[in-house]
Amino acid sequence: MPEFPIRKIAVLTEDIFHEGGPAAEEPRRRAAALAIVKNPFAGRYVEELQPAMEDLKPLGLLLTDKLIAALGGDIKPIDGYGKGAIIGSDGEIEHGALWHVPGGYAMRARLGEAKAIVPSAMKVGAFGSRLDVPLGHINAAYVRSHFDAFEVGVSDGPRPDEILFCLAMSCGPRIHDRMGGLAVKDIKVWDGQR
């Protein structure tokens, strides 16, 4: 079984009070938890990668727990999420795809009845690369007020033989959202979309 030793974990938090308009009654909160891990597949082609998803499940739960704690410890206000990966230059994009199950399902497990697909972004990147992690509503992908992206990265990674795995969560809609579409209060189908 492959191992993904952790070199570093970072947690970023933001409280957004306004976006140029009036201050919100309650700031929007966002957080991202990032882990820099050794890529056991770096520098070579490996045909069978899927079993390694199982090895990453504890990391998904660890980062999820750190996010929930960073957002105050209560899951009720958390209504947005996303995930991403930056693969160091000796790896391939498919190594980032290993994060789909361990990252997405960890957040769903901890948040309870989250129905929507977890938005995702990944890329192969050089040392110090940044990634825009997409965010969407946890129960309905068509809720426009929660479409967002959270830029993440670390100054000293990923090294060529590393992967940066990231999970992100948010509380509330964009500040000053006014683009219409499905409102949270109007979610009715509970199919992950509407």
CSV table of C-alpha atoms in Angstrom, one decimal:
chain,number,residue,atom,x,y,z
A,1,MET,CA,0.0,0.0,0.0
A,2,PRO,CA,1.4,3.4,-0.9
A,3,GLU,CA,2.1,5.9,1.8
A,4,PHE,CA,1.6,9.6,1.7
A,5,PRO,CA,3.8,11.0,4.5
A,6,ILE,CA,2.6,14.5,5.5
A,7,ARG,CA,5.3,17.2,5.4
A,8,LYS,CA,3.1,20.1,6.3
A,9,ILE,CA,-0.5,21.1,7.1
A,10,ALA,CA,-1.8,24.6,6.8
A,11,VAL,CA,-5.2,26.1,7.6
A,12,LEU,CA,-6.3,29.4,6.1
A,13,THR,CA,-9.4,31.3,7.4
A,14,GLU,CA,-11.2,34.4,6.1
A,15,ASP,CA,-13.9,36.6,7.5
A,16,ILE,CA,-15.4,38.7,4.7
A,17,PHE,CA,-17.2,41.8,6.0
A,18,HIS,CA,-18.0,43.5,2.7
A,19,GLU,CA,-17.1,43.6,-1.0
A,20,GLY,CA,-17.3,47.3,-1.5
A,21,GLY,CA,-21.0,47.7,-0.5
A,22,PRO,CA,-22.5,47.9,3.0
A,23,ALA,CA,-21.1,45.7,5.7
A,24,ALA,CA,-23.0,42.4,6.1
A,25,GLU,CA,-24.9,41.7,9.4
A,26,GLU,CA,-22.7,38.6,9.7
A,27,PRO,CA,-19.4,38.2,7.9
A,28,ARG,CA,-19.0,35.3,5.5
A,29,ARG,CA,-16.5,32.8,6.7
A,30,ARG,CA,-14.3,30.6,4.5
A,31,ALA,CA,-11.5,28.2,5.4
A,32,ALA,CA,-9.2,25.9,3.6
A,33,ALA,CA,-7.1,23.1,5.0
A,34,LEU,CA,-4.0,22.0,3.0
A,35,ALA,CA,-1.7,19.1,3.3
A,36,ILE,CA,1.6,18.7,1.5
A,37,VAL,CA,2.4,15.0,1.2
A,38,LYS,CA,5.0,12.8,-0.5
A,39,ASN,CA,3.8,11.5,-3.9
A,40,PRO,CA,4.6,7.8,-3.9
A,41,PHE,CA,4.0,7.7,-7.7
A,42,ALA,CA,6.3,10.6,-8.6
A,43,GLY,CA,8.7,10.1,-11.4
A,44,ARG,CA,7.1,6.9,-12.9
A,45,TYR,CA,4.0,5.7,-14.5
A,46,VAL,CA,1.8,3.4,-12.4
A,47,GLU,CA,-1.2,1.7,-14.1
A,48,GLU,CA,-3.3,0.9,-11.1
A,49,LEU,CA,-3.9,4.0,-8.8
A,50,GLN,CA,-7.4,3.6,-7.5
A,51,PRO,CA,-6.5,1.5,-4.4
A,52,ALA,CA,-4.5,4.5,-3.1
A,53,MET,CA,-7.7,6.3,-2.5
A,54,GLU,CA,-8.3,4.1,0.5
A,55,ASP,CA,-4.9,5.2,1.9
A,56,LEU,CA,-5.9,8.9,1.7
A,57,LYS,CA,-9.2,8.5,3.6
A,58,PRO,CA,-7.6,9.3,7.0
A,59,LEU,CA,-6.1,12.5,5.5
A,60,GLY,CA,-9.5,13.5,4.2
A,61,LEU,CA,-11.0,13.1,7.7
A,62,LEU,CA,-8.1,14.9,9.3
A,63,LEU,CA,-8.4,18.0,7.0
A,64,THR,CA,-12.2,18.0,7.4
A,65,ASP,CA,-12.0,18.0,11.2
A,66,LYS,CA,-9.4,20.9,11.0
A,67,LEU,CA,-11.8,22.9,8.8
A,68,ILE,CA,-14.8,22.4,11.0
A,69,ALA,CA,-12.7,23.5,14.0
A,70,ALA,CA,-11.4,26.5,12.1
A,71,LEU,CA,-15.0,27.5,11.3
A,72,GLY,CA,-16.1,27.4,15.0
A,73,GLY,CA,-16.7,23.7,15.6
A,74,ASP,CA,-20.4,23.7,14.7
A,75,ILE,CA,-21.4,22.2,11.3
A,76,LYS,CA,-24.8,23.9,11.1
A,77,PRO,CA,-23.6,27.2,9.5
A,78,ILE,CA,-21.3,25.4,7.0
A,79,ASP,CA,-23.1,25.3,3.7
A,80,GLY,CA,-20.4,25.4,1.0
A,81,TYR,CA,-17.5,23.2,0.1
A,82,GLY,CA,-14.9,22.3,-2.5
A,83,LYS,CA,-11.7,20.4,-3.0
A,84,GLY,CA,-8.5,20.6,-5.0
A,85,ALA,CA,-5.0,19.3,-5.6
A,86,ILE,CA,-1.7,20.6,-7.0
A,87,ILE,CA,0.6,17.8,-8.1
A,88,GLY,CA,4.3,18.5,-8.1
A,89,SER,CA,6.1,18.5,-11.5
A,90,ASP,CA,7.3,14.9,-11.2
A,91,GLY,CA,3.7,13.7,-10.9
A,92,GLU,CA,0.7,13.6,-13.2
A,93,ILE,CA,-2.8,15.0,-13.1
A,94,GLU,CA,-4.2,11.6,-12.3
A,95,HIS,CA,-2.4,11.6,-9.0
A,96,GLY,CA,-4.6,14.6,-8.0
A,97,ALA,CA,-7.7,12.7,-9.0
A,98,LEU,CA,-6.9,10.3,-6.1
A,99,TRP,CA,-8.4,13.0,-3.9
A,100,HIS,CA,-12.0,12.8,-5.3
A,101,VAL,CA,-13.2,10.0,-2.9
A,102,PRO,CA,-11.2,10.6,0.2
A,103,GLY,CA,-11.6,14.4,0.2
A,104,GLY,CA,-15.2,14.7,-1.0
A,105,TYR,CA,-16.6,11.8,1.0
A,106,ALA,CA,-14.8,12.9,4.2
A,107,MET,CA,-16.6,16.3,4.1
A,108,ARG,CA,-19.9,14.7,3.3
A,109,ALA,CA,-19.5,12.2,6.2
A,110,ARG,CA,-18.8,15.0,8.7
A,111,LEU,CA,-21.4,17.4,7.4
A,112,GLY,CA,-24.2,14.9,7.5
A,113,GLU,CA,-26.7,15.2,4.7
A,114,ALA,CA,-24.7,17.0,2.1
A,115,LYS,CA,-26.2,16.1,-1.3
A,116,ALA,CA,-24.3,18.1,-3.9
A,117,ILE,CA,-21.2,17.0,-5.7
A,118,VAL,CA,-18.1,18.5,-4.2
A,119,PRO,CA,-16.6,21.0,-6.8
A,120,SER,CA,-13.0,20.2,-7.6
A,121,ALA,CA,-10.0,21.6,-9.4
A,122,MET,CA,-6.5,20.1,-9.9
A,123,LYS,CA,-3.4,20.8,-11.8
A,124,VAL,CA,0.3,19.9,-12.1
A,125,GLY,CA,2.2,22.9,-10.8
A,126,ALA,CA,5.6,24.2,-10.0
A,127,PHE,CA,7.0,25.0,-6.6
A,128,GLY,CA,4.8,27.8,-5.0
A,129,SER,CA,1.9,27.3,-7.4
A,130,ARG,CA,-1.6,28.5,-6.4
A,131,LEU,CA,-5.0,26.9,-7.1
A,132,ASP,CA,-8.5,28.4,-7.2
A,133,VAL,CA,-10.5,25.8,-5.3
A,134,PRO,CA,-14.2,26.1,-6.5
A,135,LEU,CA,-16.9,26.3,-3.8
A,136,GLY,CA,-20.6,25.3,-4.2
A,137,HIS,CA,-23.6,24.8,-2.0
A,138,ILE,CA,-23.5,21.5,-0.1
A,139,ASN,CA,-27.1,20.5,-1.0
A,140,ALA,CA,-27.9,22.0,-4.4
A,141,ALA,CA,-25.4,22.7,-7.2
A,142,TYR,CA,-27.8,25.3,-8.7
A,143,VAL,CA,-27.6,27.7,-5.8
A,144,ARG,CA,-25.8,30.6,-7.5
A,145,SER,CA,-25.2,32.6,-4.3
A,146,HIS,CA,-22.6,30.1,-3.2
A,147,PHE,CA,-20.5,29.9,-6.4
A,148,ASP,CA,-17.1,31.0,-5.4
A,149,ALA,CA,-13.4,30.1,-5.5
A,150,PHE,CA,-10.8,30.2,-2.7
A,151,GLU,CA,-7.2,30.7,-3.8
A,152,VAL,CA,-4.8,28.5,-1.9
A,153,GLY,CA,-1.1,27.6,-2.0
A,154,VAL,CA,2.0,27.4,0.1
A,155,SER,CA,5.3,29.2,-0.5
A,156,ASP,CA,7.4,26.1,-0.2
A,157,GLY,CA,5.5,23.5,-2.2
A,158,PRO,CA,4.6,21.3,-3.7
A,159,ARG,CA,8.1,20.1,-4.4
A,160,PRO,CA,8.4,18.0,-7.6
A,161,ASP,CA,7.7,14.7,-5.7
A,162,GLU,CA,4.9,16.1,-3.6
A,163,ILE,CA,1.1,16.7,-3.8
A,164,LEU,CA,-0.8,19.5,-2.1
A,165,PHE,CA,-4.3,18.2,-1.2
A,166,CYS,CA,-6.9,20.8,-0.2
A,167,LEU,CA,-10.4,20.9,1.3
A,168,ALA,CA,-12.4,24.1,1.6
A,169,MET,CA,-15.6,25.1,3.3
A,170,SER,CA,-17.7,28.2,3.6
A,171,CYS,CA,-20.5,29.6,5.8
A,172,GLY,CA,-23.2,31.6,3.9
A,173,PRO,CA,-23.5,33.1,0.5
A,174,ARG,CA,-21.2,35.6,-1.2
A,175,ILE,CA,-21.4,38.9,0.4
A,176,HIS,CA,-23.8,41.1,-1.6
A,177,ASP,CA,-24.9,38.1,-3.8
A,178,ARG,CA,-27.6,39.3,-6.2
A,179,MET,CA,-27.4,37.1,-9.3
A,180,GLY,CA,-30.7,35.3,-8.7
A,181,GLY,CA,-31.2,31.6,-9.5
A,182,LEU,CA,-32.2,29.0,-7.0
A,183,ALA,CA,-32.3,30.4,-3.4
A,184,VAL,CA,-31.3,28.2,-0.5
A,185,LYS,CA,-34.8,28.5,1.0
A,186,ASP,CA,-36.2,27.1,-2.3
A,187,ILE,CA,-34.2,23.9,-2.4
A,188,LYS,CA,-37.0,21.3,-2.9
A,189,VAL,CA,-35.8,18.3,-4.9
A,190,TRP,CA,-32.9,17.3,-2.6
A,191,ASP,CA,-31.1,15.5,-5.5
A,192,GLY,CA,-27.9,17.4,-5.1
A,193,GLN,CA,-28.8,19.8,-7.9
A,194,ARG,CA,-32.1,21.5,-7.1
